[in-house]
Amino acid sequence: MNKNKPVIDRPFLAAAEEKVLLTLSRYVLEEHIIRAENYFPDHLIQEKFLISAALKTEQGVFVTLLSAGHLRGCIGYITGRGPLFSSVIENTMNAASRDPRFSPVREQELAAIKIDISVMTPLQKISSLESITVGRDGLYLKAGIYCGVFLPQVPLEQGWNKNQYLEHLSLKAGLDQSGYLQSDAEIFSFQAQVFGE
């Protein structure tokens, strides 16, 4: 994933904190799949893992599961919904068993699964399409009842230029290819600190 790793202006997690989140996500994945565990109380997690102040902040986060380099599940939120470490727990379980594009992960798959975590910066409304930088910016498009999001690494992985990125984002939102140009369309950018196993 390194060649497709997006650039972030100011990383906010240290390498040790990244490692804690990856170890936590792996623990939750295995407990959830092998033992059907769905409840991980914050106080027990904080006894088992070194949860720093940064891991208790509210930030958007996605957990992506890959098998042989292919997407196997990806769930998250673009804005914070509680402590970051708790969101990683929830999104790990959801990516493993509630991504509607895939059947739930099975125990025999666990050894082949690799975990990527994308921790988001706050959304910033885009006033000019020229300000979008492929390889740095994730995008969230909203137009009426339609919305879609791509993490910053997606256009890198797909080899898209800026126009292709916006067209695919429009399609993902349920609009036509030029939906991002609609008068009611709002585009927000964000960056992500992306790390994985």
Short mmCIF file of C-alpha atoms in Angstrom, two decimals:
data_model
loop_
_atom_site.label_atom_id
_atom_site.label_comp_id
_atom_site.label_asym_id
_atom_site.label_seq_id
_atom_site.Cartn_x
_atom_site.Cartn_y
_atom_site.Cartn_z
CA MET A 1 0.00 0.00 0.00
CA ASN A 2 3.00 2.36 0.40
CA LYS A 3 3.00 3.60 -3.21
CA ASN A 4 -0.70 4.36 -2.79
CA LYS A 5 -0.36 5.95 0.64
CA PRO A 6 -1.76 9.49 0.65
CA VAL A 7 0.21 12.49 1.84
CA ILE A 8 -0.95 14.21 5.04
CA ASP A 9 0.16 17.73 5.92
CA ARG A 10 0.44 17.13 9.68
CA PRO A 11 0.23 13.57 11.06
CA PHE A 12 -1.41 13.64 14.46
CA LEU A 13 -0.69 10.11 15.71
CA ALA A 14 2.77 8.87 16.63
CA ALA A 15 3.99 5.53 15.27
CA ALA A 16 3.42 3.95 18.71
CA GLU A 17 -0.22 5.10 18.67
CA GLU A 18 -0.69 3.68 15.17
CA LYS A 19 0.64 0.36 16.46
CA VAL A 20 -1.77 0.40 19.42
CA LEU A 21 -4.74 0.94 17.08
CA LEU A 22 -3.61 -1.84 14.71
CA THR A 23 -3.05 -4.25 17.61
CA LEU A 24 -6.44 -3.32 19.06
CA SER A 25 -8.15 -3.78 15.69
CA ARG A 26 -6.52 -7.21 15.21
CA TYR A 27 -7.57 -8.27 18.74
CA VAL A 28 -11.17 -7.16 18.13
CA LEU A 29 -11.28 -8.82 14.70
CA GLU A 30 -10.18 -12.17 16.11
CA GLU A 31 -12.41 -12.00 19.20
CA HIS A 32 -15.38 -10.96 17.08
CA ILE A 33 -14.95 -13.70 14.46
CA ILE A 34 -13.66 -16.60 16.61
CA ARG A 35 -15.69 -16.00 19.79
CA ALA A 36 -18.60 -13.94 18.36
CA GLU A 37 -17.68 -11.19 20.84
CA ASN A 38 -19.51 -7.90 20.25
CA TYR A 39 -18.91 -6.05 23.51
CA PHE A 40 -15.58 -4.45 24.39
CA PRO A 41 -16.03 -2.13 27.42
CA ASP A 42 -13.82 0.96 27.32
CA HIS A 43 -12.43 0.39 30.81
CA LEU A 44 -11.30 -3.16 29.95
CA ILE A 45 -9.73 -2.01 26.69
CA GLN A 46 -7.86 0.74 28.56
CA GLU A 47 -6.52 -1.87 30.99
CA LYS A 48 -5.34 -4.12 28.14
CA PHE A 49 -3.98 -1.45 25.74
CA LEU A 50 -2.01 1.77 26.24
CA ILE A 51 -4.69 4.30 25.24
CA SER A 52 -3.10 7.76 24.99
CA ALA A 53 -4.96 11.07 25.07
CA ALA A 54 -4.78 11.25 21.25
CA LEU A 55 -6.59 7.90 21.00
CA LYS A 56 -9.42 9.29 23.13
CA THR A 57 -10.13 12.24 20.80
CA GLU A 58 -13.17 12.24 18.50
CA GLN A 59 -12.07 11.78 14.90
CA GLY A 60 -13.52 10.15 11.84
CA VAL A 61 -11.97 6.77 11.11
CA PHE A 62 -12.32 3.94 8.61
CA VAL A 63 -11.15 0.36 9.08
CA THR A 64 -10.34 -1.49 5.86
CA LEU A 65 -9.86 -5.25 5.66
CA LEU A 66 -7.83 -6.61 2.75
CA SER A 67 -7.38 -10.21 1.65
CA ALA A 68 -4.60 -10.92 -0.86
CA GLY A 69 -4.55 -7.18 -1.58
CA HIS A 70 -8.27 -7.07 -2.41
CA LEU A 71 -10.95 -5.25 -0.46
CA ARG A 72 -12.73 -7.57 1.99
CA GLY A 73 -14.59 -4.96 4.05
CA CYS A 74 -14.45 -1.25 4.80
CA ILE A 75 -16.61 0.67 7.24
CA GLY A 76 -16.18 3.97 9.01
CA TYR A 77 -17.31 7.51 9.53
CA ILE A 78 -15.92 10.76 8.22
CA THR A 79 -16.58 12.63 11.46
CA GLY A 80 -15.94 11.63 15.05
CA ARG A 81 -18.52 9.62 17.00
CA GLY A 82 -16.81 9.07 20.30
CA PRO A 83 -13.25 8.21 21.31
CA LEU A 84 -11.04 7.17 18.40
CA PHE A 85 -10.13 3.82 19.97
CA SER A 86 -13.84 2.99 20.49
CA SER A 87 -14.58 3.90 16.87
CA VAL A 88 -11.80 1.57 15.71
CA ILE A 89 -13.41 -1.24 17.73
CA GLU A 90 -16.86 -0.61 16.22
CA ASN A 91 -15.60 -0.17 12.67
CA THR A 92 -13.45 -3.31 12.86
CA MET A 93 -16.49 -5.39 13.79
CA ASN A 94 -18.62 -3.69 11.15
CA ALA A 95 -16.01 -4.12 8.40
CA ALA A 96 -15.76 -7.83 9.28
CA SER A 97 -19.44 -8.63 9.47
CA ARG A 98 -21.65 -5.76 8.32
CA ASP A 99 -20.23 -4.43 5.06
CA PRO A 100 -23.19 -5.08 2.72
CA ARG A 101 -20.86 -5.69 -0.23
CA PHE A 102 -19.37 -8.82 1.34
CA SER A 103 -20.31 -11.90 3.32
CA PRO A 104 -19.03 -11.87 6.93
CA VAL A 105 -15.35 -12.76 7.41
CA ARG A 106 -14.87 -16.42 8.41
CA GLU A 107 -12.36 -17.73 10.92
CA GLN A 108 -10.32 -19.54 8.25
CA GLU A 109 -9.75 -16.18 6.49
CA LEU A 110 -8.22 -14.39 9.49
CA ALA A 111 -4.58 -15.27 8.78
CA ALA A 112 -4.82 -13.78 5.28
CA ILE A 113 -6.58 -10.57 6.34
CA LYS A 114 -4.55 -7.37 6.63
CA ILE A 115 -5.91 -4.29 8.38
CA ASP A 116 -5.57 -0.67 7.26
CA ILE A 117 -6.80 2.22 9.38
CA SER A 118 -7.51 5.71 8.05
CA VAL A 119 -7.89 8.45 10.67
CA MET A 120 -9.47 11.59 9.25
CA THR A 121 -8.93 15.29 9.69
CA PRO A 122 -12.07 17.46 10.01
CA LEU A 123 -14.05 18.17 6.82
CA GLN A 124 -13.26 21.40 4.95
CA LYS A 125 -15.74 22.79 2.41
CA ILE A 126 -14.19 23.12 -1.05
CA SER A 127 -14.75 26.52 -2.66
CA SER A 128 -12.78 25.74 -5.82
CA LEU A 129 -12.16 22.42 -7.58
CA GLU A 130 -8.62 23.64 -8.27
CA SER A 131 -7.83 23.29 -4.56
CA ILE A 132 -8.32 19.49 -4.69
CA THR A 133 -5.07 17.53 -4.71
CA VAL A 134 -5.19 13.87 -5.72
CA GLY A 135 -3.01 11.91 -3.32
CA ARG A 136 -3.72 14.23 -0.41
CA ASP A 137 -7.46 14.88 -0.30
CA GLY A 138 -10.28 12.52 0.48
CA LEU A 139 -13.60 13.82 -0.77
CA TYR A 140 -17.18 13.86 0.49
CA LEU A 141 -19.89 14.91 -1.98
CA LYS A 142 -23.38 15.88 -0.87
CA ALA A 143 -26.21 16.88 -3.22
CA GLY A 144 -29.72 16.83 -1.81
CA ILE A 145 -30.36 13.32 -0.46
CA TYR A 146 -27.34 11.90 -2.28
CA CYS A 147 -23.87 11.58 -0.83
CA GLY A 148 -20.66 9.67 -1.39
CA VAL A 149 -17.17 9.53 0.04
CA PHE A 150 -13.77 8.32 -1.10
CA LEU A 151 -10.74 8.00 1.16
CA PRO A 152 -7.65 9.84 -0.17
CA GLN A 153 -5.91 6.60 -1.16
CA VAL A 154 -8.71 5.47 -3.52
CA PRO A 155 -7.80 7.64 -6.54
CA LEU A 156 -4.15 6.62 -6.09
CA GLU A 157 -5.06 2.93 -6.05
CA GLN A 158 -7.32 3.36 -9.10
CA GLY A 159 -4.93 5.61 -11.04
CA TRP A 160 -7.52 8.39 -11.41
CA ASN A 161 -6.81 11.98 -12.28
CA LYS A 162 -8.82 14.77 -10.61
CA ASN A 163 -11.68 14.71 -13.15
CA GLN A 164 -11.99 10.92 -12.96
CA TYR A 165 -11.93 11.15 -9.16
CA LEU A 166 -14.83 13.63 -9.16
CA GLU A 167 -16.78 11.63 -11.76
CA HIS A 168 -16.44 8.38 -9.78
CA LEU A 169 -17.36 10.21 -6.58
CA SER A 170 -20.53 11.47 -8.29
CA LEU A 171 -21.41 7.95 -9.41
CA LYS A 172 -20.77 6.58 -5.92
CA ALA A 173 -23.15 9.22 -4.54
CA GLY A 174 -25.87 7.95 -6.89
CA LEU A 175 -25.62 10.88 -9.30
CA ASP A 176 -24.55 10.96 -12.93
CA GLN A 177 -20.86 11.51 -13.76
CA SER A 178 -21.15 15.27 -13.71
CA GLY A 179 -23.18 15.36 -10.48
CA TYR A 180 -20.42 17.21 -8.68
CA LEU A 181 -21.20 20.23 -10.91
CA GLN A 182 -24.88 20.42 -9.85
CA SER A 183 -25.91 23.70 -8.23
CA ASP A 184 -26.84 21.94 -4.97
CA ALA A 185 -23.63 19.88 -4.83
CA GLU A 186 -21.28 20.54 -1.94
CA ILE A 187 -17.81 19.02 -1.85
CA PHE A 188 -15.78 18.67 1.31
CA SER A 189 -12.16 17.56 1.55
CA PHE A 190 -10.28 15.85 4.34
CA GLN A 191 -6.91 14.24 4.81
CA ALA A 192 -6.24 10.90 6.42
CA GLN A 193 -3.37 9.38 8.33
CA VAL A 194 -3.30 5.91 6.80
CA PHE A 195 -1.41 2.99 8.32
CA GLY A 196 -1.66 -0.76 8.19
CA GLU A 197 -0.27 -4.14 9.05
#
